[in-house]
Amino acid sequence: MTGRVQVSAGDLLELVRTGRATTRGALQQVTGLSRATVGQRLDRLFRAGWLREGAGGPVDSPLGGRPSITLEFDDAHAVVLAADLDTRHARAAVLSLTGEILAEHGGTLVVEDGPEKVLGELGRWFAELLVKAGHEADEVCGIGLAVPGPVDRESGRVVQPPIMPGWDGYDTRGRLARSFTEHTGAPRVPVLVDNDANLMAYGEQRTGYPGCSAFVLVKVSTGIGAGVVVDGSLFRGVDGGAGDLGHIRVGADALCRCGSYGCLAAVASGGAVARRLAEAGVRAASGSDVRELLAAGHPEAVGLAREAGRQVGDVLATVVTLLNPGVLMIAGDLAGTPFLTGVRELLYQRALPRSTAHLEVVTSRLGERAGLVGAGALVVEHLYAPERVEERLLALGV
């Protein structure tokens, strides 16, 4: 921090938010700024309502004296909206700036109906959730959206999604921002869009494994995708295509929804397992149906889930050897004991022992809320990044 030419109010807020410096004295020590300069920059943050004073801290001097007043990020000054789309179901929530879910709703929302209808409906859900949470629309500082397809980070547009017909290149951010305004009357707010596995990984890593420097989450539902968090940041690749495990070729002759043959998703996803169950006379049309059958201990579903886990585990052996993660998390409709057992069987058989010596293979902690928590965190980290804090403070006139 001291190597920077100028330490801004945004930098001070970042230090307080992350707990690296939570008193005026600590901020002076870390940044090298004078007491007066720290005071001036903190004053801007107090006037914006983004900081508050907490309880007194310990007395540092052996001679005694007054305890230092601690500084805290005031998470009550705004809220975040988040939504997580699956192929036939969605969840939406109001979250605090520290990730607490204040109100949530889940229901049927079919992505094949297209972005205009789906995003319009999400705007209505958001309006109702704000009432339920007891917050006004003008308290919303941003919206995060998780989608089951690759996303271009700069534009926020979905790019050639295999299971989202009609969404390719659509202005998702603009439509959701308009929908929010149409249903609430509030001004438009920033909207961030990312892949669902990415945001699930971000939410799980930040809340459950903050010290893990290489974290991989694999979502196995209608399709198969992975989210990778390295040193606390999402790894998206050059154009948002990182983690698309479902379209790695595994040598099978099954036709995938992407139009190619032999993709992993065509043989080992929740949708693929559902198709095989249906062919055997079992009522199953989707990954969520498979999840219900697994919960009931249906023997054929259990057997097919374990077989799917082995196929995914074979691919993950390469992923683990390449990335050497500390945590490999399995999430989604198939994330249960049969599938996990299959993954472990092939993963530990095929991967190098050195790559798995310190590897934890686990299932989701946040469950269906992971994408919501990750989407909310993405918005907060974007809006309260030091450079953006400066822009926002100027816009507020402080």
CSV table of C-alpha atoms in Angstrom, one decimal:
chain,number,residue,atom,x,y,z
A,1,MET,CA,0.0,0.0,0.0
A,2,THR,CA,2.8,2.4,0.9
A,3,GLY,CA,4.3,2.0,-2.6
A,4,ARG,CA,1.3,3.6,-4.3
A,5,VAL,CA,1.6,7.2,-5.4
A,6,GLN,CA,-1.7,8.1,-3.8
A,7,VAL,CA,-3.8,6.3,-1.2
A,8,SER,CA,-7.5,7.1,-1.8
A,9,ALA,CA,-10.6,6.9,0.3
A,10,GLY,CA,-11.4,3.7,-1.6
A,11,ASP,CA,-8.1,2.2,-0.4
A,12,LEU,CA,-8.9,3.1,3.2
A,13,LEU,CA,-12.4,1.5,2.8
A,14,GLU,CA,-10.8,-1.7,1.4
A,15,LEU,CA,-8.5,-1.9,4.4
A,16,VAL,CA,-11.4,-1.6,6.8
A,17,ARG,CA,-13.6,-4.0,4.9
A,18,THR,CA,-11.0,-6.7,4.8
A,19,GLY,CA,-10.0,-6.2,8.4
A,20,ARG,CA,-6.4,-5.3,7.6
A,21,ALA,CA,-6.6,-2.0,9.4
A,22,THR,CA,-9.6,-1.0,11.5
A,23,THR,CA,-8.5,2.0,13.5
A,24,ARG,CA,-7.3,5.5,12.4
A,25,GLY,CA,-3.9,4.7,13.9
A,26,ALA,CA,-3.6,1.4,12.0
A,27,LEU,CA,-4.6,3.2,8.8
A,28,GLN,CA,-1.9,5.7,9.3
A,29,GLN,CA,0.7,3.0,9.9
A,30,VAL,CA,-0.3,0.9,6.9
A,31,THR,CA,-0.6,3.7,4.4
A,32,GLY,CA,2.0,6.2,5.7
A,33,LEU,CA,-0.6,9.0,5.5
A,34,SER,CA,-0.8,11.8,8.1
A,35,ARG,CA,-3.4,11.8,10.7
A,36,ALA,CA,-5.1,14.8,9.0
A,37,THR,CA,-5.2,13.2,5.6
A,38,VAL,CA,-6.6,9.9,7.0
A,39,GLY,CA,-9.2,12.0,8.8
A,40,GLN,CA,-10.2,13.9,5.6
A,41,ARG,CA,-10.6,10.7,3.6
A,42,LEU,CA,-12.5,8.9,6.3
A,43,ASP,CA,-14.9,11.8,6.5
A,44,ARG,CA,-15.9,11.3,2.9
A,45,LEU,CA,-16.7,7.7,3.7
A,46,PHE,CA,-18.7,8.6,6.8
A,47,ARG,CA,-20.7,11.2,4.8
A,48,ALA,CA,-21.5,8.6,2.2
A,49,GLY,CA,-22.8,6.3,5.0
A,50,TRP,CA,-20.3,3.6,4.2
A,51,LEU,CA,-18.4,3.6,7.4
A,52,ARG,CA,-19.4,3.6,11.1
A,53,GLU,CA,-17.6,3.6,14.4
A,54,GLY,CA,-17.6,0.5,16.4
A,55,ALA,CA,-16.6,-0.3,20.0
A,56,GLY,CA,-13.3,0.8,21.4
A,57,GLY,CA,-10.4,-1.5,20.6
A,58,PRO,CA,-7.5,-2.6,23.0
A,59,VAL,CA,-5.2,0.0,24.4
A,60,ASP,CA,-1.9,-0.3,22.6
A,61,SER,CA,0.3,1.7,24.9
A,62,PRO,CA,1.6,0.1,28.2
A,63,LEU,CA,1.0,3.5,29.8
A,64,GLY,CA,-2.7,3.2,29.3
A,65,GLY,CA,-5.0,5.8,27.8
A,66,ARG,CA,-8.2,5.8,25.9
A,67,PRO,CA,-8.9,2.7,23.7
A,68,SER,CA,-8.8,3.2,19.9
A,69,ILE,CA,-12.2,3.6,18.2
A,70,THR,CA,-12.6,0.8,15.7
A,71,LEU,CA,-14.0,1.4,12.2
A,72,GLU,CA,-16.5,-0.8,10.5
A,73,PHE,CA,-18.0,-1.2,7.0
A,74,ASP,CA,-21.6,-0.2,7.4
A,75,ASP,CA,-23.5,-3.0,5.7
A,76,ALA,CA,-26.9,-1.4,6.5
A,77,HIS,CA,-26.6,1.5,4.0
A,78,ALA,CA,-27.6,-0.6,0.9
A,79,VAL,CA,-28.8,-4.1,-0.2
A,80,VAL,CA,-28.0,-6.3,-3.2
A,81,LEU,CA,-30.3,-8.3,-5.4
A,82,ALA,CA,-29.2,-11.6,-6.8
A,83,ALA,CA,-30.7,-14.3,-9.0
A,84,ASP,CA,-29.5,-17.8,-10.1
A,85,LEU,CA,-31.0,-19.3,-13.2
A,86,ASP,CA,-31.1,-23.0,-13.9
A,87,THR,CA,-32.7,-24.5,-17.0
A,88,ARG,CA,-36.2,-24.8,-15.5
A,89,HIS,CA,-36.0,-23.2,-12.1
A,90,ALA,CA,-34.6,-20.0,-10.6
A,91,ARG,CA,-33.9,-18.5,-7.2
A,92,ALA,CA,-33.8,-14.9,-6.3
A,93,ALA,CA,-32.9,-13.0,-3.1
A,94,VAL,CA,-32.3,-9.8,-1.3
A,95,LEU,CA,-28.9,-9.8,0.4
A,96,SER,CA,-27.0,-7.6,2.8
A,97,LEU,CA,-23.7,-6.2,1.8
A,98,THR,CA,-22.0,-8.9,3.9
A,99,GLY,CA,-23.8,-11.7,2.2
A,100,GLU,CA,-26.7,-12.4,4.6
A,101,ILE,CA,-29.9,-13.5,2.7
A,102,LEU,CA,-32.7,-11.2,3.9
A,103,ALA,CA,-35.5,-12.7,1.7
A,104,GLU,CA,-35.5,-15.3,-1.0
A,105,HIS,CA,-37.8,-17.0,-3.5
A,106,GLY,CA,-37.6,-20.0,-5.7
A,107,GLY,CA,-39.9,-21.1,-8.5
A,108,THR,CA,-40.3,-22.3,-12.1
A,109,LEU,CA,-38.6,-20.1,-14.7
A,110,VAL,CA,-37.7,-21.8,-18.0
A,111,VAL,CA,-34.7,-20.4,-19.7
A,112,GLU,CA,-35.9,-21.7,-23.1
A,113,ASP,CA,-38.7,-19.1,-22.9
A,114,GLY,CA,-36.1,-16.6,-23.7
A,115,PRO,CA,-34.4,-13.6,-22.0
A,116,GLU,CA,-37.2,-11.1,-22.6
A,117,LYS,CA,-39.7,-13.2,-20.6
A,118,VAL,CA,-37.4,-14.6,-18.0
A,119,LEU,CA,-35.7,-11.3,-17.1
A,120,GLY,CA,-39.0,-9.5,-17.1
A,121,GLU,CA,-40.3,-12.0,-14.5
A,122,LEU,CA,-37.2,-11.6,-12.4
A,123,GLY,CA,-37.9,-7.9,-12.1
A,124,ARG,CA,-41.3,-8.8,-10.6
A,125,TRP,CA,-39.7,-11.2,-8.2
A,126,PHE,CA,-37.3,-8.6,-7.1
A,127,ALA,CA,-40.0,-6.1,-6.4
A,128,GLU,CA,-41.9,-8.6,-4.3
A,129,LEU,CA,-38.8,-9.7,-2.4
A,130,LEU,CA,-37.9,-6.1,-1.4
A,131,VAL,CA,-41.3,-5.7,0.2
A,132,LYS,CA,-40.8,-9.1,2.0
A,133,ALA,CA,-37.4,-8.0,3.2
A,134,GLY,CA,-38.7,-4.6,4.4
A,135,HIS,CA,-36.4,-2.6,2.1
A,136,GLU,CA,-37.0,0.2,-0.4
A,137,ALA,CA,-36.0,-0.1,-4.1
A,138,ASP,CA,-33.8,2.9,-3.8
A,139,GLU,CA,-31.6,1.0,-1.3
A,140,VAL,CA,-30.5,-1.4,-4.0
A,141,CYS,CA,-27.0,-0.7,-5.1
A,142,GLY,CA,-26.7,-3.5,-7.7
A,143,ILE,CA,-27.9,-6.8,-9.1
A,144,GLY,CA,-26.0,-10.0,-9.7
A,145,LEU,CA,-27.2,-12.7,-12.1
A,146,ALA,CA,-25.9,-16.3,-12.4
A,147,VAL,CA,-26.7,-18.1,-15.7
A,148,PRO,CA,-26.1,-21.7,-16.9
A,149,GLY,CA,-23.8,-20.7,-19.9
A,150,PRO,CA,-20.6,-18.9,-20.7
A,151,VAL,CA,-20.5,-15.2,-20.3
A,152,ASP,CA,-18.3,-12.5,-21.8
A,153,ARG,CA,-17.1,-10.5,-18.8
A,154,GLU,CA,-16.8,-7.1,-20.5
A,155,SER,CA,-20.3,-7.1,-22.1
A,156,GLY,CA,-22.2,-9.3,-19.7
A,157,ARG,CA,-23.7,-11.1,-22.7
A,158,VAL,CA,-24.1,-14.9,-22.8
A,159,VAL,CA,-21.9,-16.4,-25.5
A,160,GLN,CA,-23.1,-19.5,-27.6
A,161,PRO,CA,-24.8,-21.2,-24.7
A,162,PRO,CA,-25.6,-24.9,-25.4
A,163,ILE,CA,-28.7,-24.9,-23.1
A,164,MET,CA,-30.0,-21.3,-23.4
A,165,PRO,CA,-31.6,-20.9,-26.8
A,166,GLY,CA,-32.3,-17.3,-27.7
A,167,TRP,CA,-29.8,-15.8,-25.2
A,168,ASP,CA,-26.6,-15.7,-27.4
A,169,GLY,CA,-25.4,-12.1,-27.5
A,170,TYR,CA,-28.6,-10.7,-25.9
A,171,ASP,CA,-28.2,-7.5,-23.7
A,172,THR,CA,-28.9,-9.4,-20.5
A,173,ARG,CA,-27.6,-6.6,-18.2
A,174,GLY,CA,-29.7,-3.9,-19.9
A,175,ARG,CA,-32.9,-5.9,-19.9
A,176,LEU,CA,-32.6,-6.9,-16.2
A,177,ALA,CA,-31.8,-3.3,-15.3
A,178,ARG,CA,-34.9,-2.1,-17.2
A,179,SER,CA,-37.1,-4.8,-15.7
A,180,PHE,CA,-36.0,-3.8,-12.1
A,181,THR,CA,-37.0,-0.2,-12.9
A,182,GLU,CA,-40.3,-1.1,-14.6
A,183,HIS,CA,-41.4,-3.1,-11.5
A,184,THR,CA,-40.1,-0.9,-8.8
A,185,GLY,CA,-39.9,2.7,-10.2
A,186,ALA,CA,-36.4,3.0,-8.9
A,187,PRO,CA,-33.5,4.3,-11.0
A,188,ARG,CA,-31.5,1.7,-12.9
A,189,VAL,CA,-28.6,0.1,-11.0
A,190,PRO,CA,-25.5,-1.8,-12.2
A,191,VAL,CA,-26.1,-5.4,-13.2
A,192,LEU,CA,-23.3,-8.0,-13.3
A,193,VAL,CA,-23.7,-11.4,-15.0
A,194,ASP,CA,-21.6,-14.5,-14.7
A,195,ASN,CA,-21.7,-18.2,-15.2
A,196,ASP,CA,-23.5,-20.1,-12.5
A,197,ALA,CA,-20.6,-22.5,-11.7
A,198,ASN,CA,-18.3,-19.5,-11.4
A,199,LEU,CA,-20.6,-17.7,-8.9
A,200,MET,CA,-21.2,-20.9,-6.9
A,201,ALA,CA,-17.5,-21.4,-6.6
A,202,TYR,CA,-17.0,-17.8,-5.6
A,203,GLY,CA,-19.7,-18.0,-2.9
A,204,GLU,CA,-18.5,-21.3,-1.5
A,205,GLN,CA,-14.8,-20.3,-1.5
A,206,ARG,CA,-15.4,-17.0,0.2
A,207,THR,CA,-17.7,-18.3,2.9
A,208,GLY,CA,-16.3,-21.8,3.6
A,209,TYR,CA,-12.7,-21.9,2.3
A,210,PRO,CA,-11.3,-18.3,2.3
A,211,GLY,CA,-7.7,-19.6,2.9
A,212,CYS,CA,-7.8,-22.0,-0.1
A,213,SER,CA,-5.6,-20.5,-2.8
A,214,ALA,CA,-6.8,-22.9,-5.5
A,215,PHE,CA,-10.5,-23.9,-5.3
A,216,VAL,CA,-12.5,-25.8,-7.9
A,217,LEU,CA,-16.3,-26.4,-7.9
A,218,VAL,CA,-18.0,-28.7,-10.4
A,219,LYS,CA,-21.7,-28.3,-10.9
A,220,VAL,CA,-23.4,-31.4,-12.3
A,221,SER,CA,-27.1,-30.7,-13.1
A,222,THR,CA,-28.6,-30.4,-16.6
A,223,GLY,CA,-25.1,-29.8,-17.8
A,224,ILE,CA,-21.7,-29.9,-16.3
A,225,GLY,CA,-19.5,-26.9,-15.6
A,226,ALA,CA,-16.8,-25.8,-13.3
A,227,GLY,CA,-15.8,-22.6,-11.4
A,228,VAL,CA,-12.2,-22.0,-10.5
A,229,VAL,CA,-11.1,-19.5,-7.8
A,230,VAL,CA,-7.3,-18.7,-7.7
A,231,ASP,CA,-5.9,-16.5,-5.0
A,232,GLY,CA,-9.4,-15.2,-4.2
A,233,SER,CA,-10.3,-14.2,-7.7
A,234,LEU,CA,-12.4,-16.0,-10.3
A,235,PHE,CA,-10.4,-17.5,-13.2
A,236,ARG,CA,-12.6,-17.0,-16.3
A,237,GLY,CA,-10.1,-17.5,-19.2
A,238,VAL,CA,-9.7,-15.0,-22.0
A,239,ASP,CA,-13.4,-14.7,-22.9
A,240,GLY,CA,-15.3,-16.4,-20.1
A,241,GLY,CA,-15.0,-20.0,-21.4
A,242,ALA,CA,-12.9,-21.5,-18.6
A,243,GLY,CA,-14.4,-24.4,-16.8
A,244,ASP,CA,-16.7,-25.7,-19.5
A,245,LEU,CA,-16.0,-29.4,-18.5
A,246,GLY,CA,-19.2,-30.7,-20.0
A,247,HIS,CA,-17.9,-30.3,-23.5
A,248,ILE,CA,-14.7,-32.2,-23.1
A,249,ARG,CA,-14.9,-35.2,-25.4
A,250,VAL,CA,-14.8,-38.6,-23.7
A,251,GLY,CA,-15.1,-40.9,-26.6
A,252,ALA,CA,-18.7,-41.9,-26.3
A,253,ASP,CA,-21.1,-41.7,-29.3
A,254,ALA,CA,-24.0,-39.9,-27.4
A,255,LEU,CA,-25.2,-36.7,-29.1
A,256,CYS,CA,-24.8,-33.6,-26.9
A,257,ARG,CA,-27.1,-30.6,-26.9
A,258,CYS,CA,-24.3,-28.5,-28.3
A,259,GLY,CA,-24.5,-30.6,-31.5
A,260,SER,CA,-21.3,-32.6,-31.0
A,261,TYR,CA,-20.9,-36.3,-30.2
A,262,GLY,CA,-19.1,-37.7,-27.2
A,263,CYS,CA,-19.2,-34.7,-24.8
A,264,LEU,CA,-19.0,-35.5,-21.0
A,265,ALA,CA,-22.4,-33.8,-20.4
A,266,ALA,CA,-24.0,-36.1,-22.9
A,267,VAL,CA,-23.2,-39.2,-20.8
A,268,ALA,CA,-22.7,-38.0,-17.2
A,269,SER,CA,-24.9,-35.0,-16.5
A,270,GLY,CA,-28.1,-35.0,-14.6
A,271,GLY,CA,-29.9,-34.7,-17.9
A,272,ALA,CA,-28.0,-37.7,-19.3
A,273,VAL,CA,-28.8,-39.8,-16.2
A,274,ALA,CA,-32.5,-38.8,-16.5
A,275,ARG,CA,-32.6,-39.9,-20.1
A,276,ARG,CA,-31.2,-43.3,-19.3
A,277,LEU,CA,-33.6,-43.7,-16.5
A,278,ALA,CA,-36.5,-42.8,-18.8
A,279,GLU,CA,-35.3,-45.3,-21.3
A,280,ALA,CA,-35.5,-48.0,-18.6
A,281,GLY,CA,-39.1,-47.0,-17.8
A,282,VAL,CA,-38.4,-44.8,-14.8
A,283,ARG,CA,-40.1,-41.4,-14.7
A,284,ALA,CA,-37.4,-38.9,-15.0
A,285,ALA,CA,-37.1,-35.9,-17.2
A,286,SER,CA,-34.4,-33.7,-15.7
A,287,GLY,CA,-31.6,-33.5,-13.2
A,288,SER,CA,-34.0,-32.4,-10.5
A,289,ASP,CA,-36.0,-35.6,-11.0
A,290,VAL,CA,-32.8,-37.6,-10.6
A,291,ARG,CA,-32.1,-35.8,-7.4
A,292,GLU,CA,-35.4,-36.8,-6.0
A,293,LEU,CA,-34.9,-40.4,-7.0
A,294,LEU,CA,-31.5,-40.4,-5.4
A,295,ALA,CA,-32.9,-39.0,-2.2
A,296,ALA,CA,-35.4,-41.8,-2.2
A,297,GLY,CA,-32.6,-44.4,-2.7
A,298,HIS,CA,-33.9,-45.6,-6.1
A,299,PRO,CA,-31.4,-48.4,-6.9
A,300,GLU,CA,-31.2,-47.8,-10.7
A,301,ALA,CA,-30.7,-44.0,-10.1
A,302,VAL,CA,-28.0,-44.8,-7.5
A,303,GLY,CA,-26.2,-47.1,-9.9
A,304,LEU,CA,-26.3,-44.6,-12.8
A,305,ALA,CA,-25.2,-41.7,-10.6
A,306,ARG,CA,-22.2,-43.7,-9.4
A,307,GLU,CA,-21.3,-44.6,-13.0
A,308,ALA,CA,-21.6,-40.9,-14.0
A,309,GLY,CA,-19.4,-40.0,-11.1
A,310,ARG,CA,-16.7,-42.3,-12.4
A,311,GLN,CA,-16.9,-40.7,-15.9
A,312,VAL,CA,-16.6,-37.2,-14.4
A,313,GLY,CA,-13.8,-38.4,-12.0
A,314,ASP,CA,-11.8,-39.6,-15.0
A,315,VAL,CA,-11.9,-36.0,-16.5
A,316,LEU,CA,-11.3,-34.4,-13.1
A,317,ALA,CA,-8.0,-36.4,-12.7
A,318,THR,CA,-6.6,-34.2,-15.5
A,319,VAL,CA,-8.1,-31.0,-13.9
A,320,VAL,CA,-6.6,-31.8,-10.5
A,321,THR,CA,-3.2,-32.6,-12.0
A,322,LEU,CA,-3.2,-29.3,-14.0
A,323,LEU,CA,-4.5,-27.0,-11.2
A,324,ASN,CA,-3.4,-28.8,-8.0
A,325,PRO,CA,-6.4,-27.4,-6.0
A,326,GLY,CA,-6.7,-27.7,-2.3
A,327,VAL,CA,-10.5,-28.2,-2.5
A,328,LEU,CA,-12.6,-29.9,-5.2
A,329,MET,CA,-16.3,-29.4,-4.5
A,330,ILE,CA,-19.1,-31.3,-6.2
A,331,ALA,CA,-22.4,-29.4,-6.4
A,332,GLY,CA,-25.7,-29.6,-8.3
A,333,ASP,CA,-28.4,-32.2,-8.7
A,334,LEU,CA,-26.1,-35.3,-8.6
A,335,ALA,CA,-24.0,-34.1,-5.7
A,336,GLY,CA,-24.6,-37.0,-3.4
A,337,THR,CA,-22.9,-40.0,-2.0
A,338,PRO,CA,-23.2,-42.3,-5.1
A,339,PHE,CA,-21.9,-39.7,-7.5
A,340,LEU,CA,-19.1,-38.6,-5.1
A,341,THR,CA,-18.1,-42.2,-4.6
A,342,GLY,CA,-17.7,-42.7,-8.3
A,343,VAL,CA,-15.7,-39.4,-8.7
A,344,ARG,CA,-13.3,-40.5,-5.9
A,345,GLU,CA,-12.8,-44.0,-7.4
A,346,LEU,CA,-11.5,-42.7,-10.7
A,347,LEU,CA,-9.9,-39.5,-9.5
A,348,TYR,CA,-7.6,-41.1,-7.0
A,349,GLN,CA,-6.9,-44.0,-9.5
A,350,ARG,CA,-5.9,-41.7,-12.4
A,351,ALA,CA,-4.4,-38.5,-10.8
A,352,LEU,CA,-0.8,-38.3,-9.6
A,353,PRO,CA,-0.5,-39.0,-5.9
A,354,ARG,CA,1.3,-35.6,-5.4
A,355,SER,CA,-1.8,-33.8,-6.9
A,356,THR,CA,-4.2,-35.4,-4.5
A,357,ALA,CA,-2.0,-35.6,-1.3
A,358,HIS,CA,-3.5,-32.4,0.1
A,359,LEU,CA,-6.8,-32.4,-1.8
A,360,GLU,CA,-10.2,-32.3,-0.1
A,361,VAL,CA,-13.1,-33.7,-2.2
A,362,VAL,CA,-16.3,-32.3,-0.7
A,363,THR,CA,-19.9,-31.5,-1.5
A,364,SER,CA,-21.5,-28.0,-1.4
A,365,ARG,CA,-22.0,-26.3,2.0
A,366,LEU,CA,-24.4,-23.6,0.7
A,367,GLY,CA,-26.5,-25.8,-1.4
A,368,GLU,CA,-29.0,-24.0,-3.6
A,369,ARG,CA,-27.9,-20.7,-2.1
A,370,ALA,CA,-24.3,-20.8,-3.4
A,371,GLY,CA,-25.0,-19.0,-6.7
A,372,LEU,CA,-27.0,-16.3,-4.9
A,373,VAL,CA,-24.2,-15.7,-2.3
A,374,GLY,CA,-21.6,-15.6,-5.1
A,375,ALA,CA,-23.6,-13.2,-7.2
A,376,GLY,CA,-24.1,-10.9,-4.3
A,377,ALA,CA,-20.4,-11.0,-3.4
A,378,LEU,CA,-19.5,-10.2,-7.0
A,379,VAL,CA,-21.6,-7.1,-7.0
A,380,VAL,CA,-20.2,-5.9,-3.6
A,381,GLU,CA,-16.6,-6.5,-4.7
A,382,HIS,CA,-17.2,-4.6,-7.9
A,383,LEU,CA,-19.0,-1.6,-6.4
A,384,TYR,CA,-16.6,-1.2,-3.4
A,385,ALA,CA,-13.3,-1.8,-5.3
A,386,PRO,CA,-11.0,1.2,-4.5
A,387,GLU,CA,-11.1,2.7,-8.0
A,388,ARG,CA,-14.9,2.5,-8.2
A,389,VAL,CA,-15.4,3.9,-4.7
A,390,GLU,CA,-13.7,7.1,-5.9
A,391,GLU,CA,-16.1,7.3,-8.9
A,392,ARG,CA,-19.2,6.7,-6.6
A,393,LEU,CA,-18.1,9.3,-4.0
A,394,LEU,CA,-17.7,11.9,-6.7
A,395,ALA,CA,-21.1,11.1,-8.0
A,396,LEU,CA,-22.6,11.5,-4.5
A,397,GLY,CA,-20.8,14.8,-4.2
A,398,VAL,CA,-18.7,13.9,-1.1
